[in-house]
Amino acid sequence: MNELFPIILDVSSYILILVLVALGLMIVFGMMGVINMAHGELFMIGAYVMVALQDVGLPFWAGILLAPVIVGFLGLLIEAALIRHIYLRPLDTILATWGLSIALKQLVVLTFGPESQSVTLPVDGSLEIGAFSYPLYRLILMASSVLLIGATFWLFTRTDFGLMARAVIARPATAATLGIDTRRMYRWSFVIGTALAGLAGALVAPIISVDPQMGLGYLVPGFLSILVGGAGPLAGVLVGGAVVGGVNNLLAVWISPVAAMITVYVIAILIIRLKPEGIMGGRRAK
Amino acid sequence: MAFLELRSLVKNFDGLRATDNFTLDIAEGSLNALVGPNGCGKSTLFNLITGVLTPDSGEIRFKGQNITRWPPHKIARLGIGRKFQVPAIFEELTVRENLIVAAKNKSQQEIIAEILAQINLTKDPDMLAGELAHGQKQWLEIGMLLAQAPSLILLDEPTAGMTGAETRATADLITRINRERGMTVLVIEHDMGFIEHLACPLHVMSKGQILKSGNFTEIRNDDEVKALYFGQTEAMANA
Amino acid sequence: MRNNLVALLIFAALAASPLVIGSYWTGQLTAYLVYGLLAISLSLVWGYGGILCFGQAMFFGIGGYIMAVLTKGMILPDLTSSYIGLLAAMAGAALFALALGYFLFAGRGISGAYLAIITLAITLVLERLMNNWYALGGYNGLLNVPPIKLTFFGASFELWDRLPTFYAVLGVVTVVYFGTSLLLKSAYGLKLTASRTHPDRLSSLGYSVLSIRLSVFALSAAIAGLAGAIFVTLDGFASPTLIGFTLSTEVLIWVAIGGKEMLLAAFLGAILTRTAESWLSEIFGNYWILILGLTFMVSVVLLPKGLLATPLEWLTKGKGKRSG
Amino acid sequence: MLDIHKLSAGYGEAMVLHDISCRIDPGQVTALMGRNGMGKTTLLKTIMGLIKARSGQIIFNGAPIEKQPTHLISRAGLGYVPQGREIFSDFTVAENLHLSQLGHNTGAVLPLEKIYDWFPILKERSEQRAGTFSGGQQQILAIARALIGKPSMLLLDEPTEGIQPSIVHEIGLQLRRIARETGLGILIVEQNVDMVRTLAEEVFFMENGAIQERCDIAALRQDDSLLHRYLSV
């Protein structure tokens, strides 16, 4: 029991981070049909914001506030300079954002060097109940992720912005004839998606090693989560993230990380092939 | 046994019944037209026959074989050719290349010059198909059918977007294809002038079923058909 | 006609280049030619077949490993013929592509963005697999792969020296390039264009779109496998990087920058990008990758047909005319 | 107030509208008739900016709108009820209506009470999912949704398609009432002669991407040879 509990917590915290990353990807994919291959790098930049702020001596929590703002602003620039011109050419967005991802990665290498960096834990203690002990920051991380995921769901299902966003997803042309500025909706959705990636990166920075190559390790599982869960309803991300993240982490503990990665990818590919609309159903992407 | 037999075809989309126990027989060598208002299920019917869609229930037999649930390319190989509503030509290929792709065997490729003459495109066989005028695209697609040489051809609004003269020429071409090449033809149309020119049996489709069959004059003077097009109260007032 | 003329001139220039560029660069250029072959294979499947494959290096790697395993005599010690190795590499890659293609395209097949993500995931899986397949050298790969041994009527010699190797590789690339161009100009090329732009229409004419897709996928894999097989003989070793993600995305960049819808542009895209990399990475150092990423991005946005394809098209076809 | 001058538009290479010109005065109810494939829907979509005009001008309330994005055209006072209704079937009725209010937040919008007053059924079922509605109810919702932005002109694309005859007549009468009460101009694409006779004051006949003939409704009531000619039924 005491051995199982930390494993469950580890798996859950990985799933939650994966869902956060996938949620940002999915907002952009669902709204604009854009596959953002640079999403992993935006996640990475979120983590590097923490590295940079630690270097100048700003407190950790300031970083958590600043990272989504900085990465979101970067998202705004990317939308205006790049995505805006090609969002009607979905396959080209894959390539163009791939170019962007290479450039961003290298920019970080040039600024921070290729070696990995670390961010100190803001909270050092552990929660101890009897024989059970678990790092406090990981619990905070999980709680914040749950909160963020909840907030994103609330934004898209309960607010006026969400109503407009869902309308633009369902029938963009009709939404425009009702006076809704679809371009603006696309832009802000992209910003929200990137800001989420930045925040996720900032939150996990203390518990992973931060390096320029870290994006890919979240990008591909993130995409697989979306496709496995189904790109239609938002809840698909939760299911997809749980399947991909859960299987991966459990197998990594029980067998080996290599076998886990191979198994989870193969399972994901099989699900996507056999059930292209995903476990939760919904429309198939263009 | 009819050439093409459609038996109680049912197809639903999200609770909307596109075809509803649709039954129709088409005799070999005949020319038939299917008319009806928008959304009555005509294009769905063609998609069912050509295997693009599979029916929820019912049966399609062609030349005595049950072809229900066959994949589209096998149905095409058995001899059913189709012209789409929006001209479905290969825009990145030239006119001649379009015909070469459509003609599967050598003997058909030899008559490409003849087909070009028939569809009035002799002058520019090496033009990119995407650069043709709209009416010419429609003709090229008919030419592709000739090259494919199926025994049954399905035409979905072959005169959409054509001028009056082009429409009449198309009607003549279709009649000739039917008579001289012995191809069985089933055509969907809105344009009653075109239908009149075809002078063939007519089936009026409404809500996924055949409402009336008959010749042009009978259909034109039928009150139910008028009601379908003009609206109920008007037809009743006229009656 | 003009198309072939321009290609002939370019291949003639390549053939003459060792006279000018010296021994070191001849060796480099040999490797670039092999990358060019890989680029041709991707252009065929992506630009002509409409299948965006994010994992083209898997076929390259499979070809490379098959060649290495056979010519090192790891399976049959008596059967180490280079010819058999090359053939087996092509056949092995093609068979793998057929199986994978059937899985991907049959029935309600996968296309577009989904295909890109899935091929990317598959290539990651394969790379990880090779890293841990210790019988095949694992992370370190297979060392001491022998060079290609050519046998003519009983006489045989090994391609150790740079110049003969260069010309042998150039010969293969030339044959593949012109063979593929010829094929694309035939009725098969028409069908390929038709299946890419309007698959439903093609199946309504009685063609099986699945078999067309499978055939182009397998053919492209065979060419990539051939390239991989030649490559391992040049360096003398096969490693998991051949099969993996990095090379897959690099070849994508070369082909996109060159021009995916034109074999010649894709081929030159690979050679020129690699050449530029050798020169510019010395001048710009680490900034080179940044420049490459940005160039790739800008060329996708502004010149979706490719940086090289636009001027080449103008050269080969003249203004506004189509050579057919 | 809607002045179309030498407008050409189409899809890709195929031009559907050829140098079309027409003028619709404020508060006027005009029907656009013609066979399928003659460009009626294309004309409405071009007015709404859903298809870009190749050449020519569209002047609405004195301002050219042919280069404007769709949402600004909508906010300028053009309401649009598309063919097939295109309501948001996963949203409730209230959400569908609220969405349209959000699109017009810069200007004043019609209070919901007014909408519910005109179409009581929407009030009764305001919390129901729009996808569960019948065709006629969906049509009413689509019209109400377009009216919320207080348009000065309403474009209707085949509102009677797939709807029961009794409801067709009801919708026609209600639209006429609203037009008279608010001075709303209407341009309606319609094949249903009953609807046209109930609602329209003037009829344009369209063929091959151009307006071939126009007549007032009284003339049409007397003589339907035009109907036979342009609809060929």
PDB file of C-alpha atoms in Angstrom, chain C residues 29-267:
ATOM      1  CA  LEU C  29      29.249  15.098 -52.117  1.00  0.00           C
ATOM      2  CA  THR C  30      28.938  11.300 -52.337  1.00  0.00           C
ATOM      3  CA  ALA C  31      27.076  11.317 -49.048  1.00  0.00           C
ATOM      4  CA  TYR C  32      24.929  14.240 -50.191  1.00  0.00           C
ATOM      5  CA  LEU C  33      23.995  12.293 -53.327  1.00  0.00           C
ATOM      6  CA  VAL C  34      22.680   9.541 -51.075  1.00  0.00           C
ATOM      7  CA  TYR C  35      20.677  12.106 -49.113  1.00  0.00           C
ATOM      8  CA  GLY C  36      19.449  13.365 -52.483  1.00  0.00           C
ATOM      9  CA  LEU C  37      18.235   9.861 -53.226  1.00  0.00           C
ATOM     10  CA  LEU C  38      16.337   9.851 -49.938  1.00  0.00           C
ATOM     11  CA  ALA C  39      14.871  13.237 -50.886  1.00  0.00           C
ATOM     12  CA  ILE C  40      13.723  11.814 -54.241  1.00  0.00           C
ATOM     13  CA  SER C  41      11.931   9.033 -52.388  1.00  0.00           C
ATOM     14  CA  LEU C  42      10.133  11.499 -50.123  1.00  0.00           C
ATOM     15  CA  SER C  43       9.220  13.776 -53.023  1.00  0.00           C
ATOM     16  CA  LEU C  44       7.704  10.780 -54.794  1.00  0.00           C
ATOM     17  CA  VAL C  45       5.481   9.737 -51.906  1.00  0.00           C
ATOM     18  CA  TRP C  46       4.663  13.199 -50.566  1.00  0.00           C
ATOM     19  CA  GLY C  47       4.709  15.572 -53.526  1.00  0.00           C
ATOM     20  CA  TYR C  48       3.348  13.135 -56.101  1.00  0.00           C
ATOM     21  CA  GLY C  49       1.524  10.588 -53.935  1.00  0.00           C
ATOM     22  CA  GLY C  50       0.080  13.112 -51.501  1.00  0.00           C
ATOM     23  CA  ILE C  51       1.175  11.088 -48.468  1.00  0.00           C
ATOM     24  CA  LEU C  52       2.861  13.319 -45.896  1.00  0.00           C
ATOM     25  CA  CYS C  53       5.273  10.916 -44.224  1.00  0.00           C
ATOM     26  CA  PHE C  54       7.024  12.259 -41.139  1.00  0.00           C
ATOM     27  CA  GLY C  55       9.083   9.093 -40.850  1.00  0.00           C
ATOM     28  CA  GLN C  56      10.777   8.585 -44.199  1.00  0.00           C
ATOM     29  CA  ALA C  57      14.054   7.694 -42.455  1.00  0.00           C
ATOM     30  CA  MET C  58      12.536   4.461 -41.190  1.00  0.00           C
ATOM     31  CA  PHE C  59      12.820   3.005 -44.688  1.00  0.00           C
ATOM     32  CA  PHE C  60      16.322   4.446 -45.026  1.00  0.00           C
ATOM     33  CA  GLY C  61      17.281   2.836 -41.733  1.00  0.00           C
ATOM     34  CA  ILE C  62      15.686  -0.497 -42.528  1.00  0.00           C
ATOM     35  CA  GLY C  63      17.592  -0.600 -45.808  1.00  0.00           C
ATOM     36  CA  GLY C  64      20.788   0.324 -44.006  1.00  0.00           C
ATOM     37  CA  TYR C  65      20.446  -2.351 -41.340  1.00  0.00           C
ATOM     38  CA  ILE C  66      19.536  -5.054 -43.860  1.00  0.00           C
ATOM     39  CA  MET C  67      22.587  -4.183 -45.927  1.00  0.00           C
ATOM     40  CA  ALA C  68      24.816  -4.153 -42.865  1.00  0.00           C
ATOM     41  CA  VAL C  69      23.523  -7.435 -41.493  1.00  0.00           C
ATOM     42  CA  LEU C  70      23.814  -9.230 -44.823  1.00  0.00           C
ATOM     43  CA  THR C  71      27.173  -7.958 -46.009  1.00  0.00           C
ATOM     44  CA  LYS C  72      28.712  -8.484 -42.587  1.00  0.00           C
ATOM     45  CA  GLY C  73      27.608 -12.094 -42.963  1.00  0.00           C
ATOM     46  CA  MET C  74      25.605 -12.006 -39.746  1.00  0.00           C
ATOM     47  CA  ILE C  75      22.885 -14.197 -41.217  1.00  0.00           C
ATOM     48  CA  LEU C  76      24.529 -16.292 -43.892  1.00  0.00           C
ATOM     49  CA  PRO C  77      28.311 -16.010 -43.676  1.00  0.00           C
ATOM     50  CA  ASP C  78      28.710 -17.235 -47.232  1.00  0.00           C
ATOM     51  CA  LEU C  79      26.271 -14.824 -48.772  1.00  0.00           C
ATOM     52  CA  THR C  80      27.789 -11.383 -48.428  1.00  0.00           C
ATOM     53  CA  SER C  81      27.301 -10.155 -51.978  1.00  0.00           C
ATOM     54  CA  SER C  82      26.710  -6.416 -52.213  1.00  0.00           C
ATOM     55  CA  TYR C  83      24.208  -6.953 -54.993  1.00  0.00           C
ATOM     56  CA  ILE C  84      22.083  -9.222 -52.849  1.00  0.00           C
ATOM     57  CA  GLY C  85      22.442  -6.786 -49.979  1.00  0.00           C
ATOM     58  CA  LEU C  86      21.187  -3.891 -52.065  1.00  0.00           C
ATOM     59  CA  LEU C  87      18.295  -5.896 -53.467  1.00  0.00           C
ATOM     60  CA  ALA C  88      17.331  -7.213 -50.058  1.00  0.00           C
ATOM     61  CA  ALA C  89      17.485  -3.710 -48.587  1.00  0.00           C
ATOM     62  CA  MET C  90      15.097  -2.424 -51.243  1.00  0.00           C
ATOM     63  CA  ALA C  91      12.791  -5.400 -50.932  1.00  0.00           C
ATOM     64  CA  GLY C  92      12.813  -5.306 -47.141  1.00  0.00           C
ATOM     65  CA  ALA C  93      11.974  -1.613 -46.988  1.00  0.00           C
ATOM     66  CA  ALA C  94       9.263  -2.057 -49.619  1.00  0.00           C
ATOM     67  CA  LEU C  95       7.699  -4.988 -47.791  1.00  0.00           C
ATOM     68  CA  PHE C  96       7.697  -3.076 -44.525  1.00  0.00           C
ATOM     69  CA  ALA C  97       6.049  -0.153 -46.351  1.00  0.00           C
ATOM     70  CA  LEU C  98       3.427  -2.441 -47.850  1.00  0.00           C
ATOM     71  CA  ALA C  99       2.490  -3.820 -44.451  1.00  0.00           C
ATOM     72  CA  LEU C 100       2.544  -0.420 -42.795  1.00  0.00           C
ATOM     73  CA  GLY C 101       0.702   1.161 -45.727  1.00  0.00           C
ATOM     74  CA  TYR C 102      -2.007  -1.455 -45.593  1.00  0.00           C
ATOM     75  CA  PHE C 103      -2.418  -0.803 -41.892  1.00  0.00           C
ATOM     76  CA  LEU C 104      -2.574   2.953 -42.466  1.00  0.00           C
ATOM     77  CA  PHE C 105      -4.585   3.302 -45.676  1.00  0.00           C
ATOM     78  CA  ALA C 106      -6.981   0.364 -45.939  1.00  0.00           C
ATOM     79  CA  GLY C 107     -10.659   0.985 -45.320  1.00  0.00           C
ATOM     80  CA  ARG C 108     -11.301   4.191 -43.464  1.00  0.00           C
ATOM     81  CA  GLY C 109      -7.692   5.169 -43.974  1.00  0.00           C
ATOM     82  CA  ILE C 110      -5.644   7.789 -42.206  1.00  0.00           C
ATOM     83  CA  SER C 111      -4.590  10.932 -44.025  1.00  0.00           C
ATOM     84  CA  GLY C 112      -3.436  14.507 -43.571  1.00  0.00           C
ATOM     85  CA  ALA C 113      -2.440  15.675 -40.123  1.00  0.00           C
ATOM     86  CA  TYR C 114      -3.254  12.347 -38.462  1.00  0.00           C
ATOM     87  CA  LEU C 115      -0.906  10.584 -40.845  1.00  0.00           C
ATOM     88  CA  ALA C 116       1.882  13.035 -40.066  1.00  0.00           C
ATOM     89  CA  ILE C 117       1.523  12.488 -36.312  1.00  0.00           C
ATOM     90  CA  ILE C 118       1.280   8.720 -36.618  1.00  0.00           C
ATOM     91  CA  THR C 119       4.291   8.347 -38.899  1.00  0.00           C
ATOM     92  CA  LEU C 120       6.195  10.595 -36.508  1.00  0.00           C
ATOM     93  CA  ALA C 121       5.246   8.347 -33.594  1.00  0.00           C
ATOM     94  CA  ILE C 122       6.191   5.206 -35.519  1.00  0.00           C
ATOM     95  CA  THR C 123       9.600   6.547 -36.360  1.00  0.00           C
ATOM     96  CA  LEU C 124      10.180   7.375 -32.683  1.00  0.00           C
ATOM     97  CA  VAL C 125       9.180   3.834 -31.735  1.00  0.00           C
ATOM     98  CA  LEU C 126      11.535   2.298 -34.290  1.00  0.00           C
ATOM     99  CA  GLU C 127      14.433   4.464 -33.214  1.00  0.00           C
ATOM    100  CA  ARG C 128      13.889   3.485 -29.601  1.00  0.00           C
ATOM    101  CA  LEU C 129      13.609  -0.138 -30.627  1.00  0.00           C
ATOM    102  CA  MET C 130      16.901  -0.101 -32.510  1.00  0.00           C
ATOM    103  CA  ASN C 131      18.594   1.633 -29.589  1.00  0.00           C
ATOM    104  CA  ASN C 132      17.704  -1.365 -27.463  1.00  0.00           C
ATOM    105  CA  TRP C 133      18.015  -4.200 -29.939  1.00  0.00           C
ATOM    106  CA  TYR C 134      21.344  -5.482 -28.706  1.00  0.00           C
ATOM    107  CA  ALA C 135      21.692  -8.218 -31.326  1.00  0.00           C
ATOM    108  CA  LEU C 136      21.874  -5.386 -33.833  1.00  0.00           C
ATOM    109  CA  GLY C 137      24.349  -3.384 -31.834  1.00  0.00           C
ATOM    110  CA  GLY C 138      21.822  -1.389 -29.819  1.00  0.00           C
ATOM    111  CA  TYR C 139      22.762   2.214 -29.236  1.00  0.00           C
ATOM    112  CA  ASN C 140      26.222   1.765 -30.753  1.00  0.00           C
ATOM    113  CA  GLY C 141      24.978   0.277 -33.989  1.00  0.00           C
ATOM    114  CA  LEU C 142      26.808  -2.137 -36.239  1.00  0.00           C
ATOM    115  CA  LEU C 143      30.425  -1.354 -36.971  1.00  0.00           C
ATOM    116  CA  ASN C 144      32.685  -2.476 -39.799  1.00  0.00           C
ATOM    117  CA  VAL C 145      30.134  -2.672 -42.552  1.00  0.00           C
ATOM    118  CA  PRO C 146      32.162  -3.575 -45.646  1.00  0.00           C
ATOM    119  CA  PRO C 147      32.194  -1.267 -48.652  1.00  0.00           C
ATOM    120  CA  ILE C 148      30.233  -2.177 -51.763  1.00  0.00           C
ATOM    121  CA  LYS C 149      31.919  -4.917 -53.731  1.00  0.00           C
ATOM    122  CA  LEU C 150      31.238  -4.733 -57.432  1.00  0.00           C
ATOM    123  CA  THR C 151      31.514  -7.932 -59.404  1.00  0.00           C
ATOM    124  CA  PHE C 152      31.723  -7.936 -63.188  1.00  0.00           C
ATOM    125  CA  PHE C 153      32.065 -11.266 -64.972  1.00  0.00           C
ATOM    126  CA  GLY C 154      34.044 -12.837 -62.192  1.00  0.00           C
ATOM    127  CA  ALA C 155      36.334  -9.867 -61.620  1.00  0.00           C
ATOM    128  CA  SER C 156      35.489  -7.904 -58.512  1.00  0.00           C
ATOM    129  CA  PHE C 157      36.742  -4.848 -56.690  1.00  0.00           C
ATOM    130  CA  GLU C 158      35.726  -3.000 -53.579  1.00  0.00           C
ATOM    131  CA  LEU C 159      34.720   0.628 -53.535  1.00  0.00           C
ATOM    132  CA  TRP C 160      37.292   2.022 -51.135  1.00  0.00           C
ATOM    133  CA  ASP C 161      38.540   5.014 -53.060  1.00  0.00           C
ATOM    134  CA  ARG C 162      36.593   8.190 -53.205  1.00  0.00           C
ATOM    135  CA  LEU C 163      36.421   8.692 -56.924  1.00  0.00           C
ATOM    136  CA  PRO C 164      35.078   5.279 -57.989  1.00  0.00           C
ATOM    137  CA  THR C 165      32.652   5.361 -55.082  1.00  0.00           C
ATOM    138  CA  PHE C 166      31.442   8.768 -56.143  1.00  0.00           C
ATOM    139  CA  TYR C 167      30.819   7.679 -59.718  1.00  0.00           C
ATOM    140  CA  ALA C 168      29.155   4.439 -58.696  1.00  0.00           C
ATOM    141  CA  VAL C 169      26.762   6.334 -56.415  1.00  0.00           C
ATOM    142  CA  LEU C 170      26.172   9.011 -59.019  1.00  0.00           C
ATOM    143  CA  GLY C 171      25.362   6.262 -61.510  1.00  0.00           C
ATOM    144  CA  VAL C 172      22.765   4.756 -59.214  1.00  0.00           C
ATOM    145  CA  VAL C 173      21.225   8.141 -58.436  1.00  0.00           C
ATOM    146  CA  THR C 174      21.090   9.035 -62.122  1.00  0.00           C
ATOM    147  CA  VAL C 175      19.370   5.785 -63.025  1.00  0.00           C
ATOM    148  CA  VAL C 176      16.843   6.162 -60.177  1.00  0.00           C
ATOM    149  CA  TYR C 177      16.172   9.801 -61.002  1.00  0.00           C
ATOM    150  CA  PHE C 178      15.534   9.277 -64.702  1.00  0.00           C
ATOM    151  CA  GLY C 179      13.683   6.027 -64.096  1.00  0.00           C
ATOM    152  CA  THR C 180      11.362   7.706 -61.619  1.00  0.00           C
ATOM    153  CA  SER C 181      10.821  10.720 -63.886  1.00  0.00           C
ATOM    154  CA  LEU C 182       9.955   8.392 -66.733  1.00  0.00           C
ATOM    155  CA  LEU C 183       7.500   6.514 -64.564  1.00  0.00           C
ATOM    156  CA  LEU C 184       5.887   9.746 -63.443  1.00  0.00           C
ATOM    157  CA  LYS C 185       5.378  10.798 -67.056  1.00  0.00           C
ATOM    158  CA  SER C 186       3.604   7.546 -67.863  1.00  0.00           C
ATOM    159  CA  ALA C 187      -0.026   6.694 -67.207  1.00  0.00           C
ATOM    160  CA  TYR C 188       1.045   5.703 -63.688  1.00  0.00           C
ATOM    161  CA  GLY C 189       2.031   9.325 -63.033  1.00  0.00           C
ATOM    162  CA  LEU C 190      -1.378  10.484 -64.201  1.00  0.00           C
ATOM    163  CA  LYS C 191      -3.068   8.058 -61.850  1.00  0.00           C
ATOM    164  CA  LEU C 192      -0.882   9.274 -59.018  1.00  0.00           C
ATOM    165  CA  THR C 193      -1.844  12.894 -59.625  1.00  0.00           C
ATOM    166  CA  ALA C 194      -5.474  11.839 -59.901  1.00  0.00           C
ATOM    167  CA  SER C 195      -5.388   9.882 -56.643  1.00  0.00           C
ATOM    168  CA  ARG C 196      -3.743  12.766 -54.845  1.00  0.00           C
ATOM    169  CA  THR C 197      -6.147  15.451 -55.989  1.00  0.00           C
ATOM    170  CA  HIS C 198      -9.446  13.610 -56.341  1.00  0.00           C
ATOM    171  CA  PRO C 199      -9.346  10.083 -54.899  1.00  0.00           C
ATOM    172  CA  ASP C 200     -13.130   9.612 -54.860  1.00  0.00           C
ATOM    173  CA  ARG C 201     -13.375  10.459 -58.513  1.00  0.00           C
ATOM    174  CA  LEU C 202     -10.624   8.002 -59.361  1.00  0.00           C
ATOM    175  CA  SER C 203     -12.335   5.150 -57.556  1.00  0.00           C
ATOM    176  CA  SER C 204     -15.554   5.951 -59.398  1.00  0.00           C
ATOM    177  CA  LEU C 205     -13.586   5.292 -62.589  1.00  0.00           C
ATOM    178  CA  GLY C 206     -12.840   1.789 -61.358  1.00  0.00           C
ATOM    179  CA  TYR C 207      -9.381   2.218 -59.829  1.00  0.00           C
ATOM    180  CA  SER C 208      -8.473   0.985 -56.398  1.00  0.00           C
ATOM    181  CA  VAL C 209      -7.025   4.042 -54.694  1.00  0.00           C
ATOM    182  CA  LEU C 210      -5.625   1.781 -51.980  1.00  0.00           C
ATOM    183  CA  SER C 211      -3.427  -0.125 -54.416  1.00  0.00           C
ATOM    184  CA  ILE C 212      -2.181   3.095 -55.987  1.00  0.00           C
ATOM    185  CA  ARG C 213      -1.277   4.470 -52.553  1.00  0.00           C
ATOM    186  CA  LEU C 214       0.361   1.209 -51.530  1.00  0.00           C
ATOM    187  CA  SER C 215       2.368   1.046 -54.727  1.00  0.00           C
ATOM    188  CA  VAL C 216       3.779   4.549 -54.385  1.00  0.00           C
ATOM    189  CA  PHE C 217       4.455   4.050 -50.677  1.00  0.00           C
ATOM    190  CA  ALA C 218       6.350   0.819 -51.381  1.00  0.00           C
ATOM    191  CA  LEU C 219       8.241   2.236 -54.355  1.00  0.00           C
ATOM    192  CA  SER C 220       9.303   5.249 -52.347  1.00  0.00           C
ATOM    193  CA  ALA C 221      10.361   2.974 -49.485  1.00  0.00           C
ATOM    194  CA  ALA C 222      12.431   0.856 -51.869  1.00  0.00           C
ATOM    195  CA  ILE C 223      14.306   3.945 -53.060  1.00  0.00           C
ATOM    196  CA  ALA C 224      14.812   5.110 -49.469  1.00  0.00           C
ATOM    197  CA  GLY C 225      16.001   1.604 -48.559  1.00  0.00           C
ATOM    198  CA  LEU C 226      18.486   1.662 -51.427  1.00  0.00           C
ATOM    199  CA  ALA C 227      19.778   5.009 -50.217  1.00  0.00           C
ATOM    200  CA  GLY C 228      20.158   3.656 -46.682  1.00  0.00           C
ATOM    201  CA  ALA C 229      21.967   0.563 -47.946  1.00  0.00           C
ATOM    202  CA  ILE C 230      24.479   2.645 -49.880  1.00  0.00           C
ATOM    203  CA  PHE C 231      24.902   5.014 -46.964  1.00  0.00           C
ATOM    204  CA  VAL C 232      26.040   2.374 -44.475  1.00  0.00           C
ATOM    205  CA  THR C 233      28.729   1.213 -46.888  1.00  0.00           C
ATOM    206  CA  LEU C 234      30.121   4.744 -47.142  1.00  0.00           C
ATOM    207  CA  ASP C 235      30.558   5.297 -43.411  1.00  0.00           C
ATOM    208  CA  GLY C 236      31.107   1.672 -42.592  1.00  0.00           C
ATOM    209  CA  PHE C 237      28.541   1.571 -39.837  1.00  0.00           C
ATOM    210  CA  ALA C 238      24.785   1.496 -39.243  1.00  0.00           C
ATOM    211  CA  SER C 239      23.347   3.208 -36.194  1.00  0.00           C
ATOM    212  CA  PRO C 240      19.874   3.946 -34.823  1.00  0.00           C
ATOM    213  CA  THR C 241      20.148   7.570 -35.975  1.00  0.00           C
ATOM    214  CA  LEU C 242      19.648   6.306 -39.537  1.00  0.00           C
ATOM    215  CA  ILE C 243      16.159   5.101 -38.752  1.00  0.00           C
ATOM    216  CA  GLY C 244      15.095   7.883 -36.557  1.00  0.00           C
ATOM    217  CA  PHE C 245      13.345  11.048 -36.028  1.00  0.00           C
ATOM    218  CA  THR C 246      16.078  13.574 -36.745  1.00  0.00           C
ATOM    219  CA  LEU C 247      16.882  12.320 -40.233  1.00  0.00           C
ATOM    220  CA  SER C 248      13.154  11.980 -40.986  1.00  0.00           C
ATOM    221  CA  THR C 249      12.550  15.616 -40.252  1.00  0.00           C
ATOM    222  CA  GLU C 250      15.744  16.736 -41.955  1.00  0.00           C
ATOM    223  CA  VAL C 251      14.773  15.125 -45.230  1.00  0.00           C
ATOM    224  CA  LEU C 252      11.358  16.724 -44.877  1.00  0.00           C
ATOM    225  CA  ILE C 253      13.031  20.111 -44.611  1.00  0.00           C
ATOM    226  CA  TRP C 254      15.275  19.533 -47.634  1.00  0.00           C
ATOM    227  CA  VAL C 255      12.346  18.439 -49.740  1.00  0.00           C
ATOM    228  CA  ALA C 256      10.092  21.264 -48.574  1.00  0.00           C
ATOM    229  CA  ILE C 257      12.790  23.855 -49.193  1.00  0.00           C
ATOM    230  CA  GLY C 258      13.631  22.382 -52.593  1.00  0.00           C
ATOM    231  CA  GLY C 259      10.104  21.680 -53.749  1.00  0.00           C
ATOM    232  CA  LYS C 260       8.159  18.508 -53.045  1.00  0.00           C
ATOM    233  CA  GLU C 261       6.237  18.465 -56.309  1.00  0.00           C
ATOM    234  CA  MET C 262       9.349  18.289 -58.459  1.00  0.00           C
ATOM    235  CA  LEU C 263      11.849  15.422 -58.155  1.00  0.00           C
ATOM    236  CA  LEU C 264      14.746  17.510 -59.363  1.00  0.00           C
ATOM    237  CA  ALA C 265      14.007  20.341 -56.917  1.00  0.00           C
ATOM    238  CA  ALA C 266      13.731  17.914 -54.010  1.00  0.00           C
ATOM    239  CA  PHE C 267      17.006  16.223 -55.006  1.00  0.00           C
TER     240      PHE C 267
END
